[in-house]
XYZ file of C-alpha atoms in Angstrom:
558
model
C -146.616 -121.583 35.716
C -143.493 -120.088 36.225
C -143.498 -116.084 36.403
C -141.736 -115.382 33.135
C -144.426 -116.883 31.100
C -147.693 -115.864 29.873
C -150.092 -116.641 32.763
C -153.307 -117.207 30.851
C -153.648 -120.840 32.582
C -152.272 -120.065 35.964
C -155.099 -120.226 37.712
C -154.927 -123.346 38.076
C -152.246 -123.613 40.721
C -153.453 -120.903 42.575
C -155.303 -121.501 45.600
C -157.556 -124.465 47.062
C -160.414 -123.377 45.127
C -158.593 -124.277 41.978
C -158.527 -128.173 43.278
C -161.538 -128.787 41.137
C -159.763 -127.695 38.116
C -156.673 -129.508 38.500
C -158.687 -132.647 39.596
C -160.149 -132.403 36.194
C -156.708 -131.832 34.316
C -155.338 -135.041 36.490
C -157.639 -137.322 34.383
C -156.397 -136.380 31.044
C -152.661 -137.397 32.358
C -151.418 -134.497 34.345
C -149.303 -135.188 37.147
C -148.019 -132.665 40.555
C -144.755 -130.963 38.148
C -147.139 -130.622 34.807
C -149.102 -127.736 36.398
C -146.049 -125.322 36.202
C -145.747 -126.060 32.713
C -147.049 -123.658 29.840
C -149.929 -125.605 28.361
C -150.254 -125.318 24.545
C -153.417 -125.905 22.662
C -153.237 -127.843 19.303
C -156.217 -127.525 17.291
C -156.219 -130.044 15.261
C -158.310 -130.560 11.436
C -158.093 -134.179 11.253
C -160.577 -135.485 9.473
C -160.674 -138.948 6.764
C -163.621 -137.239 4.949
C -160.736 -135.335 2.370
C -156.960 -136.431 1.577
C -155.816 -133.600 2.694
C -156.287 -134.128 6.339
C -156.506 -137.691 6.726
C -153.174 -137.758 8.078
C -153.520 -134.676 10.756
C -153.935 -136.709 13.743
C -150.154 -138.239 13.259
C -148.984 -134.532 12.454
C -150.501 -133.550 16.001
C -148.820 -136.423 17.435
C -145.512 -134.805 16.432
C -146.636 -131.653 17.739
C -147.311 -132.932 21.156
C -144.260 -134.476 21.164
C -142.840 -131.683 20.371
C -144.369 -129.391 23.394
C -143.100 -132.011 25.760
C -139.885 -132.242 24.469
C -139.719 -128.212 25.257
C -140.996 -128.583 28.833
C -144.524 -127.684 27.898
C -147.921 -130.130 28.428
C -150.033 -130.181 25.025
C -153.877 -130.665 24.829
C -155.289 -131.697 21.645
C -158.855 -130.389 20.439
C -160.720 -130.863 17.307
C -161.361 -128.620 14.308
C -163.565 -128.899 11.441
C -163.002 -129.214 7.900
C -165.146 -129.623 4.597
C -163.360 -130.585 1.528
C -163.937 -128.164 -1.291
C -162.675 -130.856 -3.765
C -165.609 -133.115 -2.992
C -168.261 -130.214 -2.517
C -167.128 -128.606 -5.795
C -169.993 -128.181 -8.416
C -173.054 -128.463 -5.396
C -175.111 -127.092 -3.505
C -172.126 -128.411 -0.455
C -169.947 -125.607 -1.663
C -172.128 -123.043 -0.392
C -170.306 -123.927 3.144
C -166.560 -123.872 2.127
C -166.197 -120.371 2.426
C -168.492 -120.350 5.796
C -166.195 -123.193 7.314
C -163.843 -120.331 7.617
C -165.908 -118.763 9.739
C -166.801 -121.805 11.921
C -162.711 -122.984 12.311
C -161.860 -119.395 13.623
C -164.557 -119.467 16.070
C -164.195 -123.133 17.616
C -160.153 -122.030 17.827
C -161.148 -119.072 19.859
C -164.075 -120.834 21.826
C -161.779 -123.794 22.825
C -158.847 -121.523 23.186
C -160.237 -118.688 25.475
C -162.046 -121.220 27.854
C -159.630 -123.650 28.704
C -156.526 -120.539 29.032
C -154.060 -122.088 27.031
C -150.695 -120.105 26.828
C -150.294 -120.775 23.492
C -151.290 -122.629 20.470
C -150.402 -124.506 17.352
C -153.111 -125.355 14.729
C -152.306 -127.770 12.127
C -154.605 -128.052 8.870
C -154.453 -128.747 5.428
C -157.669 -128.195 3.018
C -158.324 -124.885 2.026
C -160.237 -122.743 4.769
C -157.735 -124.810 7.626
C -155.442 -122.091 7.199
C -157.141 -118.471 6.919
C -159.810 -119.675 10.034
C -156.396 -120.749 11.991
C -154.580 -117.529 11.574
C -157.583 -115.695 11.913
C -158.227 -117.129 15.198
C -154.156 -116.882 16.544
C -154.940 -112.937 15.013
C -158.213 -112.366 17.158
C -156.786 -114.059 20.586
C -152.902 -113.118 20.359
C -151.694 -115.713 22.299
C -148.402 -116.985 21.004
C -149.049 -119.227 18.524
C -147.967 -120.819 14.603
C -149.582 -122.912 12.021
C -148.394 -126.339 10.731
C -149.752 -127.218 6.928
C -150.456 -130.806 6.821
C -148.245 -130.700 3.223
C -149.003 -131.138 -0.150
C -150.316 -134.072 -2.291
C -148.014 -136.284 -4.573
C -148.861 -135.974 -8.233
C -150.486 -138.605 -9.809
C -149.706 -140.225 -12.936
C -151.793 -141.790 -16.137
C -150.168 -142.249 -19.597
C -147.129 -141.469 -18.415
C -148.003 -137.629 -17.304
C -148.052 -136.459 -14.471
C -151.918 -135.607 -13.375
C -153.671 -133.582 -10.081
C -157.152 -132.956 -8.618
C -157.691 -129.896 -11.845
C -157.406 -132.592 -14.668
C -160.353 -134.487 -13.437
C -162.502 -131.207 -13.569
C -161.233 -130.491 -17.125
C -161.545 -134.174 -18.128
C -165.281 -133.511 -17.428
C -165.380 -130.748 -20.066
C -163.395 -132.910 -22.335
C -165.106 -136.399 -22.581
C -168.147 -134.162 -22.730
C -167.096 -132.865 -25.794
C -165.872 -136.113 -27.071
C -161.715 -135.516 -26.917
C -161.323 -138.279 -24.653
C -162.789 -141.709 -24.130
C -164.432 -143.228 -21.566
C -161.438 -144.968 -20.338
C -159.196 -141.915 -20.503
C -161.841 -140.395 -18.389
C -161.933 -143.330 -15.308
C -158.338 -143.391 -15.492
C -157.348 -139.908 -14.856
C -160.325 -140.071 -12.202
C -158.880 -142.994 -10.568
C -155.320 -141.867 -10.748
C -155.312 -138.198 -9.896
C -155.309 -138.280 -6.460
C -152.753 -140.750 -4.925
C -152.646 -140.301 -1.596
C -152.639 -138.184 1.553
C -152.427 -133.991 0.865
C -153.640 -130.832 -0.119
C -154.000 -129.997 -4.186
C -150.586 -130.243 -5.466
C -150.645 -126.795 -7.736
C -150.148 -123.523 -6.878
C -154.006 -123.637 -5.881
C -155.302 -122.265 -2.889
C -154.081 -124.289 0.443
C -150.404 -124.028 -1.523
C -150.966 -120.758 -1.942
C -152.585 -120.003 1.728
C -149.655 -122.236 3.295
C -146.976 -120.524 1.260
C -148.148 -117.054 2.612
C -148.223 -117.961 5.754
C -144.714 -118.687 5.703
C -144.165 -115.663 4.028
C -146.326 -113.853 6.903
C -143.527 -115.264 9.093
C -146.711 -117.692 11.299
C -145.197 -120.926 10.073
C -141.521 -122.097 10.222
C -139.094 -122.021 7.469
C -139.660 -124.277 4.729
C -143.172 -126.213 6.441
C -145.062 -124.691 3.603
C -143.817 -126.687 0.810
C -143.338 -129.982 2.137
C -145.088 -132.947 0.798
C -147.636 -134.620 3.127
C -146.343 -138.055 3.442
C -142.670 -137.515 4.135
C -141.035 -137.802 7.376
C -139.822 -134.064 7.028
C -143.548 -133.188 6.988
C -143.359 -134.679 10.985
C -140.492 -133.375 11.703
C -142.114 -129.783 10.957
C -144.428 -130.591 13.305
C -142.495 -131.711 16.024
C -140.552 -128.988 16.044
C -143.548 -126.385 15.603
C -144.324 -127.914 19.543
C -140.921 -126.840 20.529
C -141.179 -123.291 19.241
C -144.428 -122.494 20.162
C -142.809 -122.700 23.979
C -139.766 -120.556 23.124
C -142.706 -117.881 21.567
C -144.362 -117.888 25.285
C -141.027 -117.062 26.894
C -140.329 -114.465 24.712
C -144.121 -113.544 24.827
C -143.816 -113.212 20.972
C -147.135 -112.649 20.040
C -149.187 -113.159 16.473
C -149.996 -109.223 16.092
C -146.306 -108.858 16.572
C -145.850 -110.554 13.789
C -148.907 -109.951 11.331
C -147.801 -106.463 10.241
C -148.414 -104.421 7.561
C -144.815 -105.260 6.267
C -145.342 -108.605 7.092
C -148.825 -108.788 4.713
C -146.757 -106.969 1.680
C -144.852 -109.524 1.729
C -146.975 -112.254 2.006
C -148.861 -110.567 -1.008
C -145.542 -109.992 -2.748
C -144.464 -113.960 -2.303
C -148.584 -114.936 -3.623
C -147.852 -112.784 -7.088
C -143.977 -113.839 -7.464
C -146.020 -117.752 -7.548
C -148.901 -116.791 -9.515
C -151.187 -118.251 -6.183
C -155.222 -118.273 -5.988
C -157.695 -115.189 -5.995
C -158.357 -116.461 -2.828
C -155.845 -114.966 -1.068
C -157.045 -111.651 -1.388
C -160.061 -112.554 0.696
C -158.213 -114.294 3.514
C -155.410 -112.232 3.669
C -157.778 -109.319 4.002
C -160.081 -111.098 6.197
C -156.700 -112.220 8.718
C -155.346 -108.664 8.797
C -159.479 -107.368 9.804
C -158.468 -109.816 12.753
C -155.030 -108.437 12.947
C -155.871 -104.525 13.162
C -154.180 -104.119 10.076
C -155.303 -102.295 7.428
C -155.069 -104.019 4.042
C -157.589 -103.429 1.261
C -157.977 -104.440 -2.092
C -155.324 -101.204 -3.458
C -152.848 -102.534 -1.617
C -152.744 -105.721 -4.453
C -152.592 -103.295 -7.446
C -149.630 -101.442 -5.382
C -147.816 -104.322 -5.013
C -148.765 -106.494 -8.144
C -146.975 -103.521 -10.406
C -143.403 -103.974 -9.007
C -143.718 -108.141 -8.620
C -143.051 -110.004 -11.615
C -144.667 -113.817 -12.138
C -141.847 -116.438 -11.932
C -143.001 -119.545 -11.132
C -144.062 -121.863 -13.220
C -146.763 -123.637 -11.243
C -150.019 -125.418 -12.327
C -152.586 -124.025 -13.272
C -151.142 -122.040 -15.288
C -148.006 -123.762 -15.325
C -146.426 -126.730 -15.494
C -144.904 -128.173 -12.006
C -146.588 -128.384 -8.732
C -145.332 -127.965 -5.653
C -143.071 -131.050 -4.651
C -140.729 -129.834 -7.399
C -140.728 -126.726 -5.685
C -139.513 -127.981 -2.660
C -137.474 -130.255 -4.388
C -135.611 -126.986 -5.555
C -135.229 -125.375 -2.475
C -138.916 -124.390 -1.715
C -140.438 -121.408 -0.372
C -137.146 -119.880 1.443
C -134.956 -120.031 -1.842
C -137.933 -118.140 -3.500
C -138.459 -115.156 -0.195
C -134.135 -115.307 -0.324
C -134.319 -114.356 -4.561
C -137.619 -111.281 -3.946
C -135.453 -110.400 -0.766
C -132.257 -109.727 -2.859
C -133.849 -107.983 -5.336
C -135.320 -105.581 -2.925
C -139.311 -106.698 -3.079
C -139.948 -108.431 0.546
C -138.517 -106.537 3.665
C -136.469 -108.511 5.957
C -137.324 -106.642 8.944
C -140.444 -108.324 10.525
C -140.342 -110.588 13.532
C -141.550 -114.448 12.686
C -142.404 -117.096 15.034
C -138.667 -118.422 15.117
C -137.691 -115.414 17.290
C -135.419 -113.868 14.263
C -136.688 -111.453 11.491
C -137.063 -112.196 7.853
C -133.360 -111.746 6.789
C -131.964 -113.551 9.565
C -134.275 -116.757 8.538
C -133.112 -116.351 4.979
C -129.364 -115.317 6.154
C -128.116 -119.010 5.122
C -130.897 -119.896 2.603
C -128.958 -121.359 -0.543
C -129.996 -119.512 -3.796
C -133.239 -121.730 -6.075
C -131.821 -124.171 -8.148
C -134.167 -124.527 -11.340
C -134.596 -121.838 -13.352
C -137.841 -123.549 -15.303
C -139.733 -123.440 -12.651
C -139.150 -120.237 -10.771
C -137.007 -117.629 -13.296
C -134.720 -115.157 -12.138
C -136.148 -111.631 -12.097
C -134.055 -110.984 -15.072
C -136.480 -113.399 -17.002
C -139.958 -113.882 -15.599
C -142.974 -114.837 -17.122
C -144.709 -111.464 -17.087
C -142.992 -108.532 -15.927
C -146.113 -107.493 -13.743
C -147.860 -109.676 -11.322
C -150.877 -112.148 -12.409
C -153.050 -111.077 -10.516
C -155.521 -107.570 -10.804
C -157.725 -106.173 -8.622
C -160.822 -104.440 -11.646
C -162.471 -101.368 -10.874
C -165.685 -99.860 -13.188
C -168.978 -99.298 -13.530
C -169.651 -102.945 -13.595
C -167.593 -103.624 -10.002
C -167.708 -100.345 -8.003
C -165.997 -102.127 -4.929
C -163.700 -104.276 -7.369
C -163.349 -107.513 -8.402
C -160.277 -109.892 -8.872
C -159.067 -111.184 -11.947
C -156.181 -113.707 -12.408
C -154.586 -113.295 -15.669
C -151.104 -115.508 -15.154
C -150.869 -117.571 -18.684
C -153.117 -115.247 -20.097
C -152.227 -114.430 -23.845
C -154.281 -111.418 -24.592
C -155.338 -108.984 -21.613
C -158.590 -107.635 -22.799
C -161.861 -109.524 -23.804
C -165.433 -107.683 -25.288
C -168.194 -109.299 -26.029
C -172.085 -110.347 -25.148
C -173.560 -111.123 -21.978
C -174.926 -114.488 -20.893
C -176.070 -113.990 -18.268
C -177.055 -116.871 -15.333
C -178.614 -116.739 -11.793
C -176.280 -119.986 -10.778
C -173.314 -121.748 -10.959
C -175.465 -125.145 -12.149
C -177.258 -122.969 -15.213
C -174.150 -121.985 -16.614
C -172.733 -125.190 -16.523
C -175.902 -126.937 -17.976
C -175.190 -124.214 -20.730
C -171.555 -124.690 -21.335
C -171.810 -128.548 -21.272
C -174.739 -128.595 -24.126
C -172.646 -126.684 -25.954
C -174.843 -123.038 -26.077
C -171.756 -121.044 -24.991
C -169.503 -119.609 -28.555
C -166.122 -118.048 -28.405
C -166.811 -114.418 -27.392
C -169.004 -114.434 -24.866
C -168.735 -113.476 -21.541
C -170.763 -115.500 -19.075
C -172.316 -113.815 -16.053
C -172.623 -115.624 -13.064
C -174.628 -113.899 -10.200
C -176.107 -114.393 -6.805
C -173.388 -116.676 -5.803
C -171.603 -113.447 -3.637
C -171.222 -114.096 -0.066
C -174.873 -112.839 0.763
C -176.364 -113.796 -2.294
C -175.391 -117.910 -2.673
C -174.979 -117.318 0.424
C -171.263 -118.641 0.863
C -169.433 -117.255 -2.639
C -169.005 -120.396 -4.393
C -165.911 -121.381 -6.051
C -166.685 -121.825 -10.089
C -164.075 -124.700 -10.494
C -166.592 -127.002 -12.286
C -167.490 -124.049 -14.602
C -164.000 -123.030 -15.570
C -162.869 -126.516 -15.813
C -165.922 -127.259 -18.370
C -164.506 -124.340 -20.190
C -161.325 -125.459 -20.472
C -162.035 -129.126 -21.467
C -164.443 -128.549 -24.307
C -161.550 -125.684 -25.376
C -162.947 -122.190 -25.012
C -160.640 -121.270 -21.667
C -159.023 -118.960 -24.414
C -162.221 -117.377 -26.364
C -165.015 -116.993 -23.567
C -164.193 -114.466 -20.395
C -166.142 -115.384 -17.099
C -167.421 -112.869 -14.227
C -169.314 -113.807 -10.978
C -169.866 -112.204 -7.915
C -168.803 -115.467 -6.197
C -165.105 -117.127 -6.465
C -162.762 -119.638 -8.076
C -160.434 -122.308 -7.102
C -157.287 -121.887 -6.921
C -156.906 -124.604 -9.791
C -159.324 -122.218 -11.759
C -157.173 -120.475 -14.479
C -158.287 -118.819 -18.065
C -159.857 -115.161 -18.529
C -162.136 -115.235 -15.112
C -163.044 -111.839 -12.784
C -164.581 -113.308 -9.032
C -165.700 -111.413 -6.208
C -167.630 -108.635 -8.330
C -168.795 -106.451 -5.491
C -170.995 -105.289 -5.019
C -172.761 -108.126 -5.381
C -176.116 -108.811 -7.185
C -177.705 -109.696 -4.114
C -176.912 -106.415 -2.539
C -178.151 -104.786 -5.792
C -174.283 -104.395 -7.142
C -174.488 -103.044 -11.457
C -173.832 -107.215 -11.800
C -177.840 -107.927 -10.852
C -178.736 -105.172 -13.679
C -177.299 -107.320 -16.460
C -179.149 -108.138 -18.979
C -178.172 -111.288 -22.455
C -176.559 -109.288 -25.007
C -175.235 -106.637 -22.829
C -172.028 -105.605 -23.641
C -169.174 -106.234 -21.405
C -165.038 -105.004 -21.592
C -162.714 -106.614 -19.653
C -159.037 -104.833 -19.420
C -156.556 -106.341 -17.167
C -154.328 -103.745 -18.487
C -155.990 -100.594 -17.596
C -157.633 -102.431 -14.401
C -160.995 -101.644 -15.477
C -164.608 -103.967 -15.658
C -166.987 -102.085 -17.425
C -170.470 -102.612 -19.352
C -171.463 -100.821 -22.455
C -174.196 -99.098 -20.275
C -174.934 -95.558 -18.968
C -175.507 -94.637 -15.002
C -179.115 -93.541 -15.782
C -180.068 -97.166 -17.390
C -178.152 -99.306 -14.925
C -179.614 -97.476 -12.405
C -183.122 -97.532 -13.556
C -182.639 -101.271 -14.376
C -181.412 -101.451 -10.290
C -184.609 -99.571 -9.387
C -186.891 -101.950 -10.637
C -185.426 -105.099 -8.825
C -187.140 -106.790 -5.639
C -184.927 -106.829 -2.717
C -183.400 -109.451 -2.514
C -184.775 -112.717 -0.614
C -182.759 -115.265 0.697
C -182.777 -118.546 -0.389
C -181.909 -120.542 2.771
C -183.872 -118.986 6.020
C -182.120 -121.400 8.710
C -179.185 -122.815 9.771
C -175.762 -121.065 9.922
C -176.470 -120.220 6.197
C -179.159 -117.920 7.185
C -176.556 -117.002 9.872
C -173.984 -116.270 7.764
C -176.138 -114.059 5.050
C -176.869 -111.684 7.734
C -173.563 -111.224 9.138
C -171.232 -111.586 6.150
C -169.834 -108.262 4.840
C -168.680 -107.493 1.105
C -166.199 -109.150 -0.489
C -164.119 -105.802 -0.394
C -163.667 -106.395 3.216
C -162.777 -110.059 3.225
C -165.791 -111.329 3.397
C -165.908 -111.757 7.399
C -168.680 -111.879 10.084
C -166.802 -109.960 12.299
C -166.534 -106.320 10.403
């Protein structure tokens, strides 16, 4: 390599001994002028077990294409994935969350053995992202992430449908609002191609942060998966992960605190998934970076909600690129004085200069002007109380009243509360308790979007308030508070609840509190066994033992 870049693979054309090495290079195509090149990694997520990486391996294609174009020689390696779509509801989704884990690892592992000088990961379902940028944060080697894109919507009876509608279809044939052929043909129609979820759910959300992080080019966040601007992103993502080695630009150059704020302040502006407080806690643990749970509530009370984006909403997030995607909305929060334009991105230039010719949004439905927005405050609260010590998340966007009081019923599983909610043994008022679904306790924090989207179909998003210890989907939406921590099966106040307890929920005041004393909660606490786990091998056991609260992320690395 020449002596202005990063040296990391070097070694190879240094010295005799090295002949080994490059004899072993020479198979996979490189030839006597490749060996001063910077060699880029590209971890690729392909997989055609989910649609929203079944068209990664052509998106890598572009990449390498890309590297060479810049002078570089690219090396492809494999990443996992696990859909969370077709895990939902089982016992599968116990190793979403986990996955995370496992595609930050396998980045570094490949990464740090073979020396690469730089890397570009490219993923689309939901844990792609946070494991990639946790991995770029942990080696800082100059690197950016490619989304694979977003999904098409579907259409049946003439509306436009997405991967949400079949979950609350389930709720609603169940309770007899739709037929049986209503229910097979939003099934069969809802997803219609290659892509991640097509809401503001969380690999939008995730991918739209990213951008706003300044890890991903302008405008590769919104793009739809099959369209040829999708691989052109990714061609030129090759060619500027080279220019990033030259300049030795550098991801913790880039992931700083300024640059999180904003990436928080662009998630509330959208009304984006509870799941971005976990992973863009857990990426700034990998970043040095201190972000905590405060830092939300700081920044949710000066960001108003403007977009009107499913779930809560109405459009997904072709029409928002359509309109002049996730630029024209940074260019509008930048103007008003909410992002900072100061932090260095992986295009070389800071914020403002990215933004400097971005044209203003052009449809005021779906994102408002801060002059109009949806709620003046962001959707999105971190709870505190006797009930969540460490706090929990709520997501209130399309919420029509803030508070909700009522009974416990309480439930040891995501699969006992459904059975409950589908035979119709949940009324309007109650607050179901799900527990032992936290990170230790599931173990993996299961997302609830089976449970929410029963609620929804069979009509009681509106009357019955949720709490768990584990998490939603981003296409979850109605009065819900995840990642209650401590959790139950650390002994958090949630494994003291008891049916008929009485719970208050008040996104206003930020506060999750039951109708308890210290002195009974804490006897009730005293009298619990410690907790057992439920799954003794495997990287499930693994995981139990080295996850941390969901305060911190929820990492393995704490």
């Amino acid at each position: 390599m020449s002596n202005k870049l990063n040296k990391r693979s070097s070694l190879i054309t240094e010295g005799d001994w090295r002949a080994p090495n490059r004899a072993m290079l020479r198979a996979v195509g490189f030839k006597d002028a490749d060996f001063s090149k910077p060699i880029v990694g590209i971890a690729s997520a392909w997989s055609d077990l989910t649609p929203c990486n079944m068209h990664i391996n052509s998106l890598a294609d572009s990449t390498r294409e890309g590297v060479r174009r810049a002078n570089g020689f690219p090396l492809t390696f494999g990443t996992i994935t696990v859909s969370d779509g077709i895990s939902m509801g089982t016992e599968g989704m116990k190793y979403s969350l986990v996955s995370r884990e496992v595609i930050a690892d396998s980045i570094e592992v490949v990464t740090s053995a073979q020396r690469f000088d730089g890397v570009v990961a490219i993923g689309g379902c939901d844990k792609n992202m946070p494991g990639a940028l946790m991995a770029m944060a942990r080696l800082n080697v100059p690197s950016l992430f490619v989304y694979g894109g977003t999904i098409k919507p579907g259409n049946f009876e003439g509306k436009d449908i997405d991967i949400v509608s079949i979950f609350e279809a389930v709720g609603a044939y169940s309770a007899k609002k739709i037929s049986r052929e209503q229910f097979k043909g939003v099934e069969c129609n809802a997803c219609p191609g290659a892509g991640s979820c097509g809401g503001m759910y969380t690999a939008n959300t995730m991918a739209s942060a990213i951008e706003a992080l300044g890890m991903s080019l302008p405008y590769s966040s919104s793009r739809d998966a099959e369209s040829h601007e999708k691989k052109t992103d990714a061609g030129e993502a090759g060619e500027a992960v080279i220019g990033l080695i030259a300049a030795n630009i550098r991801p913790r150059d880039v992931l700083t605190k300024k640059a999180f704020d904003n990436a928080i302040t662009l998630v509330m502006a959208l009304g984006g998934s509870t799941n971005a407080v976990l992973h863009l806690i857990a990426i700034a643990n990998e970043a040095h970076v201190k972000l905590t749970l405060d830092d939300f509530n700081r920044i949710g009370k000066h960001v108003p909600h403007l977009a009107n984006l499913k779930p809560s909403g109405k459009y997904v997030m072709s029409d928002l690129n359509r309109y002049g995607g996730i630029p024209a909305v940074m260019k509008m929060l930048l103007e008003a004085g909410l992002i900072d334009g100061s932090p260095m991105t992986v295009t070389g230039k800071t914020v403002t200069e990215n933004l400097e010719n971005v044209k203003p949004f052009s449809h005021h439905e779906l994102v408002r002007p801060l002059s109009e927005p949806f709620y003046p405050t962001a959707p999105m609260v971190v709870l505190k109380g006797n009930l969540a010590p460490e706090g929990a998340v709520a997501k209130i966007g399309g919420l029509k009243v803030f508070t909700h009081r009522g009974p416990a019923r309480v439930f040891n599983s995501e699969e006992e509360a459904l059975e409950a909610i589908m035979s119709g043994k949940i009324r309007a008022g109650d607050v179901i308790v799900i527990r032992y679904e936290g990170p230790k306790g599931g173990p993996g924090m299961r997302e609830m979007l089976s449970v929410t989207g029963a609620l929804i179909g069979r009509g009681l998003g509106e009357s019955v308030a949720l709490i768990t210890d584990g998490r939603f989907s981003g296409g979850s939406h109605g009065f819900v508070v995840g990642h209650v921590a401590p959790e139950a099966a650390a002994k958090g106040p949630i494994a003291a609840l008891k049916n008929g307890d009485v719970i208050a929920i008040d996104a206003n005041k930020m506060t999750l509190k039951v109708e308890l004393g210290a002195k009974e909660i804490n006897s009730r606490l005293k009298k619990l066994k410690t907790y057992v786990p439920k799954i003794t091998t495997g990287v499930l056991a693994k995981y139990s033992k080295l996850v941390s609260s969901a305060k911190y992320g929820a990492v393995t690395t704490r």
